[in-house]
Amino acid sequence: MADHSDRTPNIPGQRQERPAHHHDQDQDLNVPPPPALEEKRPQLAAVREWWDHAWETGGFLHDHWEDLRRAPALGWHGMANWVKAALGLAGICAAIILLDGATDALADRTHRLLTVVPRVQVGADTSNSVFAVVDQPIRSYIAAHSASLPISASTVYTVWQLVGLFGLVGGFLRSSGARLTWTAWGTASIAMVYSTTPADGRTITTGLAVLAWTAASAVALRGLTLRPSLFIHNAAPAIEIRPQVHVPTPAAPPAEDAPDNVHPLQKR
């Protein structure tokens, strides 16, 4: 009997409280998962799907990889246009990088080459050679008129020599631009000689400069003539024969209209 009295009866309608640990489990089930996990999984799946589709036959990555793989065998004319554009752009970038580095080095080398001439040679040559008769006035003119320039007189004199050498060699190779340069260089040289030489020797010095420049022009202006070139074309005119063109033969007049004094020739 004691066992029956210890049991708690189940009364309908009576509110019973659940244990605390069951209530916490219900709350954990109702809480949604963090949004980062929900968003990360669909993004990775989409990227994986795009990657697999791109490498399939006809996909974006598959077609471009085939263009690259077949480019060496197809050559420049047969490869894809986008491969040509990429190679051309890479070549232009490489050329720009090389030119950017070579420009500074070339400018430095040119500056050292132009300034290697001793300054005492300009306007202070005491040589008594025949070449000095023409060269001395030119050096004196350059030394007197290059004081306000940002470069030295020796640099100007070296540039003047290089321009003359360019005109001489280029004219010998029959370059029109080099021949024009040679003509302007000779005219300027003669003008400097005439302007710098004292009055008592100006005529002889200028005449020697003209003769020296004319003798050198035989090399620089070789093959150049002042005679007009005449081109005579002696080829016979082409005669075109068209067999499909037929000239109709005039029809003979009727017998009634023929005169009586016209008789055909008869062989006897």
CSV table of C-alpha atoms in Angstrom, one decimal:
chain,number,residue,atom,x,y,z
A,1,MET,CA,0.0,0.0,0.0
A,2,ALA,CA,2.9,2.3,0.6
A,3,ASP,CA,4.0,2.0,-2.9
A,4,HIS,CA,0.7,3.3,-4.3
A,5,SER,CA,0.6,6.3,-1.9
A,6,ASP,CA,4.1,7.5,-3.0
A,7,ARG,CA,3.1,7.9,-6.7
A,8,THR,CA,2.0,11.3,-8.0
A,9,PRO,CA,-1.3,11.1,-9.8
A,10,ASN,CA,-1.7,12.5,-13.4
A,11,ILE,CA,-4.4,15.1,-13.0
A,12,PRO,CA,-5.8,16.3,-16.3
A,13,GLY,CA,-5.4,20.0,-17.0
A,14,GLN,CA,-2.6,20.4,-14.5
A,15,ARG,CA,0.4,22.3,-15.9
A,16,GLN,CA,3.5,20.3,-15.6
A,17,GLU,CA,7.0,21.9,-16.0
A,18,ARG,CA,9.6,20.3,-18.2
A,19,PRO,CA,13.1,19.8,-17.1
A,20,ALA,CA,15.5,22.7,-17.8
A,21,HIS,CA,17.7,20.7,-20.2
A,22,HIS,CA,14.8,20.0,-22.6
A,23,HIS,CA,14.0,23.7,-22.8
A,24,ASP,CA,17.5,24.6,-23.7
A,25,GLN,CA,17.6,21.9,-26.5
A,26,ASP,CA,14.4,23.4,-28.0
A,27,GLN,CA,15.9,26.9,-28.0
A,28,ASP,CA,19.1,25.6,-29.7
A,29,LEU,CA,17.0,23.9,-32.5
A,30,ASN,CA,15.1,27.1,-33.2
A,31,VAL,CA,18.2,29.3,-33.6
A,32,PRO,CA,19.2,29.6,-37.3
A,33,PRO,CA,22.8,28.9,-38.2
A,34,PRO,CA,25.3,31.8,-38.8
A,35,PRO,CA,24.6,33.5,-42.2
A,36,ALA,CA,28.3,33.2,-43.2
A,37,LEU,CA,28.1,29.4,-43.5
A,38,GLU,CA,24.8,29.6,-45.5
A,39,GLU,CA,26.4,32.1,-48.0
A,40,LYS,CA,29.8,30.4,-48.3
A,41,ARG,CA,28.5,27.1,-49.4
A,42,PRO,CA,26.5,28.3,-52.4
A,43,GLN,CA,29.3,30.6,-53.6
A,44,LEU,CA,31.8,27.7,-53.6
A,45,ALA,CA,29.4,25.5,-55.4
A,46,ALA,CA,28.8,28.2,-58.1
A,47,VAL,CA,32.6,28.7,-58.6
A,48,ARG,CA,33.2,25.0,-58.8
A,49,GLU,CA,30.3,24.6,-61.3
A,50,TRP,CA,31.7,27.4,-63.5
A,51,TRP,CA,35.2,26.0,-63.3
A,52,ASP,CA,34.0,22.5,-64.4
A,53,HIS,CA,31.9,24.0,-67.2
A,54,ALA,CA,34.7,26.2,-68.5
A,55,TRP,CA,37.0,23.2,-68.9
A,56,GLU,CA,34.5,21.2,-70.8
A,57,THR,CA,34.7,20.9,-74.6
A,58,GLY,CA,33.5,24.2,-76.0
A,59,GLY,CA,34.1,26.0,-72.7
A,60,PHE,CA,35.9,29.3,-72.3
A,61,LEU,CA,39.1,28.0,-70.7
A,62,HIS,CA,39.2,24.9,-72.8
A,63,ASP,CA,39.0,26.9,-76.1
A,64,HIS,CA,41.6,29.4,-75.1
A,65,TRP,CA,43.9,26.6,-73.9
A,66,GLU,CA,43.5,24.9,-77.3
A,67,ASP,CA,44.4,28.2,-79.0
A,68,LEU,CA,47.6,28.4,-77.0
A,69,ARG,CA,48.5,24.8,-77.5
A,70,ARG,CA,48.1,24.9,-81.3
A,71,ALA,CA,49.7,28.4,-81.8
A,72,PRO,CA,53.3,27.1,-82.4
A,73,ALA,CA,52.1,24.6,-85.0
A,74,LEU,CA,49.8,27.1,-86.8
A,75,GLY,CA,52.3,29.9,-87.0
A,76,TRP,CA,51.7,33.6,-86.9
A,77,HIS,CA,49.1,33.6,-89.7
A,78,GLY,CA,47.1,30.7,-88.4
A,79,MET,CA,47.0,31.4,-84.6
A,80,ALA,CA,44.1,33.0,-83.0
A,81,ASN,CA,43.7,36.8,-83.1
A,82,TRP,CA,43.7,37.2,-79.3
A,83,VAL,CA,47.1,35.3,-79.2
A,84,LYS,CA,48.5,37.7,-81.8
A,85,ALA,CA,47.2,40.7,-79.8
A,86,ALA,CA,48.7,39.4,-76.6
A,87,LEU,CA,52.1,38.7,-78.2
A,88,GLY,CA,52.1,42.1,-79.9
A,89,LEU,CA,51.3,43.9,-76.7
A,90,ALA,CA,54.0,42.0,-74.8
A,91,GLY,CA,56.5,42.9,-77.5
A,92,ILE,CA,55.6,46.5,-77.4
A,93,CYS,CA,55.9,46.6,-73.6
A,94,ALA,CA,59.3,44.9,-73.8
A,95,ALA,CA,60.5,47.3,-76.4
A,96,ILE,CA,59.3,50.3,-74.3
A,97,ILE,CA,61.2,48.9,-71.3
A,98,LEU,CA,64.3,48.4,-73.3
A,99,LEU,CA,64.2,51.8,-74.9
A,100,ASP,CA,63.6,53.4,-71.6
A,101,GLY,CA,66.7,51.8,-70.2
A,102,ALA,CA,68.7,52.3,-73.4
A,103,THR,CA,67.9,56.0,-73.8
A,104,ASP,CA,69.6,57.0,-70.5
A,105,ALA,CA,72.7,54.9,-71.3
A,106,LEU,CA,72.8,56.2,-74.9
A,107,ALA,CA,72.5,59.8,-73.7
A,108,ASP,CA,75.3,59.3,-71.2
A,109,ARG,CA,77.6,57.7,-73.8
A,110,THR,CA,76.8,60.5,-76.3
A,111,HIS,CA,77.6,63.2,-73.7
A,112,ARG,CA,80.9,61.6,-72.9
A,113,LEU,CA,81.8,61.2,-76.6
A,114,LEU,CA,81.0,64.8,-77.4
A,115,THR,CA,82.9,66.2,-74.4
A,116,VAL,CA,86.0,64.1,-74.9
A,117,VAL,CA,87.6,66.7,-77.3
A,118,PRO,CA,90.0,68.9,-75.3
A,119,ARG,CA,88.8,72.5,-74.9
A,120,VAL,CA,92.1,74.0,-76.0
A,121,GLN,CA,91.6,72.7,-79.6
A,122,VAL,CA,88.8,75.1,-80.3
A,123,GLY,CA,90.0,78.5,-81.3
A,124,ALA,CA,93.6,77.9,-80.2
A,125,ASP,CA,95.0,75.7,-82.9
A,126,THR,CA,98.5,76.8,-83.9
A,127,SER,CA,99.0,74.3,-86.7
A,128,ASN,CA,100.4,75.6,-90.0
A,129,SER,CA,99.1,72.8,-92.2
A,130,VAL,CA,96.9,73.3,-95.3
A,131,PHE,CA,93.9,71.9,-93.5
A,132,ALA,CA,94.3,74.4,-90.7
A,133,VAL,CA,93.7,77.2,-93.2
A,134,VAL,CA,90.1,76.2,-93.4
A,135,ASP,CA,89.7,74.5,-90.0
A,136,GLN,CA,91.2,77.4,-87.9
A,137,PRO,CA,88.5,80.0,-88.9
A,138,ILE,CA,85.7,77.5,-88.2
A,139,ARG,CA,87.1,76.7,-84.7
A,140,SER,CA,87.5,80.4,-83.9
A,141,TYR,CA,84.0,81.1,-85.1
A,142,ILE,CA,82.5,78.4,-82.9
A,143,ALA,CA,84.6,79.5,-79.9
A,144,ALA,CA,83.4,83.1,-80.3
A,145,HIS,CA,79.7,82.3,-80.7
A,146,SER,CA,79.1,79.4,-78.2
A,147,ALA,CA,79.9,81.2,-74.9
A,148,SER,CA,76.2,81.6,-74.0
A,149,LEU,CA,75.2,78.0,-75.0
A,150,PRO,CA,74.6,75.4,-72.3
A,151,ILE,CA,77.2,73.1,-74.0
A,152,SER,CA,80.9,73.7,-74.5
A,153,ALA,CA,82.6,74.9,-77.7
A,154,SER,CA,84.3,71.6,-78.0
A,155,THR,CA,81.0,69.8,-78.1
A,156,VAL,CA,79.7,72.1,-80.8
A,157,TYR,CA,82.8,71.5,-82.8
A,158,THR,CA,82.4,67.7,-82.5
A,159,VAL,CA,78.8,67.9,-83.5
A,160,TRP,CA,79.8,69.9,-86.6
A,161,GLN,CA,82.3,67.2,-87.5
A,162,LEU,CA,79.8,64.4,-87.1
A,163,VAL,CA,77.2,66.2,-89.2
A,164,GLY,CA,79.8,66.6,-92.0
A,165,LEU,CA,80.8,63.0,-91.8
A,166,PHE,CA,77.1,61.9,-91.9
A,167,GLY,CA,76.5,64.0,-95.0
A,168,LEU,CA,79.6,62.6,-96.7
A,169,VAL,CA,78.9,59.0,-96.0
A,170,GLY,CA,75.2,59.2,-96.6
A,171,GLY,CA,75.7,61.1,-99.8
A,172,PHE,CA,78.1,58.5,-101.1
A,173,LEU,CA,75.3,55.9,-100.4
A,174,ARG,CA,73.0,58.2,-102.5
A,175,SER,CA,70.7,59.3,-99.7
A,176,SER,CA,68.8,62.4,-100.7
A,177,GLY,CA,68.5,63.7,-97.1
A,178,ALA,CA,72.2,63.2,-96.5
A,179,ARG,CA,73.0,65.1,-99.7
A,180,LEU,CA,70.9,68.0,-98.6
A,181,THR,CA,72.7,67.9,-95.2
A,182,TRP,CA,76.0,67.9,-97.0
A,183,THR,CA,75.0,70.9,-99.0
A,184,ALA,CA,73.8,72.9,-96.0
A,185,TRP,CA,76.9,71.9,-94.0
A,186,GLY,CA,79.3,73.0,-96.7
A,187,THR,CA,77.5,76.3,-97.2
A,188,ALA,CA,77.6,77.0,-93.4
A,189,SER,CA,81.3,76.1,-93.2
A,190,ILE,CA,82.2,78.5,-96.1
A,191,ALA,CA,80.2,81.2,-94.4
A,192,MET,CA,82.1,80.7,-91.1
A,193,VAL,CA,85.4,80.8,-92.9
A,194,TYR,CA,84.5,84.0,-94.7
A,195,SER,CA,83.2,85.7,-91.5
A,196,THR,CA,86.2,84.8,-89.3
A,197,THR,CA,89.2,85.2,-91.7
A,198,PRO,CA,90.9,88.7,-91.6
A,199,ALA,CA,90.3,90.9,-94.6
A,200,ASP,CA,93.8,90.6,-96.1
A,201,GLY,CA,93.5,86.7,-96.4
A,202,ARG,CA,89.7,86.4,-96.7
A,203,THR,CA,89.6,85.8,-100.5
A,204,ILE,CA,92.3,83.1,-100.5
A,205,THR,CA,90.9,81.3,-97.4
A,206,THR,CA,87.3,81.3,-98.7
A,207,GLY,CA,88.5,80.1,-102.1
A,208,LEU,CA,90.4,77.2,-100.5
A,209,ALA,CA,87.3,76.3,-98.5
A,210,VAL,CA,85.2,76.3,-101.6
A,211,LEU,CA,87.7,74.1,-103.5
A,212,ALA,CA,88.0,71.6,-100.6
A,213,TRP,CA,84.2,71.3,-100.2
A,214,THR,CA,83.8,70.9,-104.0
A,215,ALA,CA,86.4,68.2,-104.1
A,216,ALA,CA,84.7,66.3,-101.3
A,217,SER,CA,81.3,66.8,-103.1
A,218,ALA,CA,82.6,64.5,-105.8
A,219,VAL,CA,82.3,61.7,-103.3
A,220,ALA,CA,79.2,62.8,-101.5
A,221,LEU,CA,77.2,63.7,-104.7
A,222,ARG,CA,78.4,60.9,-106.9
A,223,GLY,CA,76.0,59.9,-109.6
A,224,LEU,CA,74.1,63.2,-109.4
A,225,THR,CA,73.8,65.0,-112.8
A,226,LEU,CA,72.1,68.2,-113.8
A,227,ARG,CA,71.1,66.9,-117.2
A,228,PRO,CA,67.4,66.1,-117.6
A,229,SER,CA,66.6,62.5,-117.9
A,230,LEU,CA,64.7,61.5,-121.0
A,231,PHE,CA,62.8,58.2,-121.2
A,232,ILE,CA,61.9,57.2,-124.7
A,233,HIS,CA,59.6,54.3,-125.0
A,234,ASN,CA,60.1,52.5,-128.4
A,235,ALA,CA,57.9,49.5,-127.8
A,236,ALA,CA,55.5,48.8,-130.6
A,237,PRO,CA,51.8,49.4,-129.9
A,238,ALA,CA,49.9,46.3,-128.9
A,239,ILE,CA,47.4,45.2,-131.5
A,240,GLU,CA,44.4,43.4,-130.1
A,241,ILE,CA,42.7,41.0,-132.4
A,242,ARG,CA,39.2,39.9,-131.7
A,243,PRO,CA,37.9,37.1,-133.9
A,244,GLN,CA,34.4,37.4,-132.5
A,245,VAL,CA,34.0,40.7,-134.3
A,246,HIS,CA,32.8,40.3,-137.9
A,247,VAL,CA,32.4,43.0,-140.4
A,248,PRO,CA,29.3,42.3,-142.5
A,249,THR,CA,29.9,42.1,-146.3
A,250,PRO,CA,27.6,44.5,-148.2
A,251,ALA,CA,24.9,42.7,-150.1
A,252,ALA,CA,25.1,42.7,-153.8
A,253,PRO,CA,22.5,44.8,-155.6
A,254,PRO,CA,19.7,43.0,-157.3
A,255,ALA,CA,20.0,42.0,-160.9
A,256,GLU,CA,17.4,44.4,-162.0
A,257,ASP,CA,19.4,47.4,-160.6
A,258,ALA,CA,22.7,46.2,-162.1
A,259,PRO,CA,23.9,48.2,-165.1
A,260,ASP,CA,24.3,46.4,-168.4
A,261,ASN,CA,27.9,47.4,-169.0
A,262,VAL,CA,29.1,45.4,-166.0
A,263,HIS,CA,30.1,41.8,-166.8
A,264,PRO,CA,32.0,39.3,-164.7
A,265,LEU,CA,35.5,38.3,-165.7
A,266,GLN,CA,35.6,35.0,-167.5
A,267,LYS,CA,38.7,32.8,-167.8
A,268,ARG,CA,39.5,31.8,-171.4
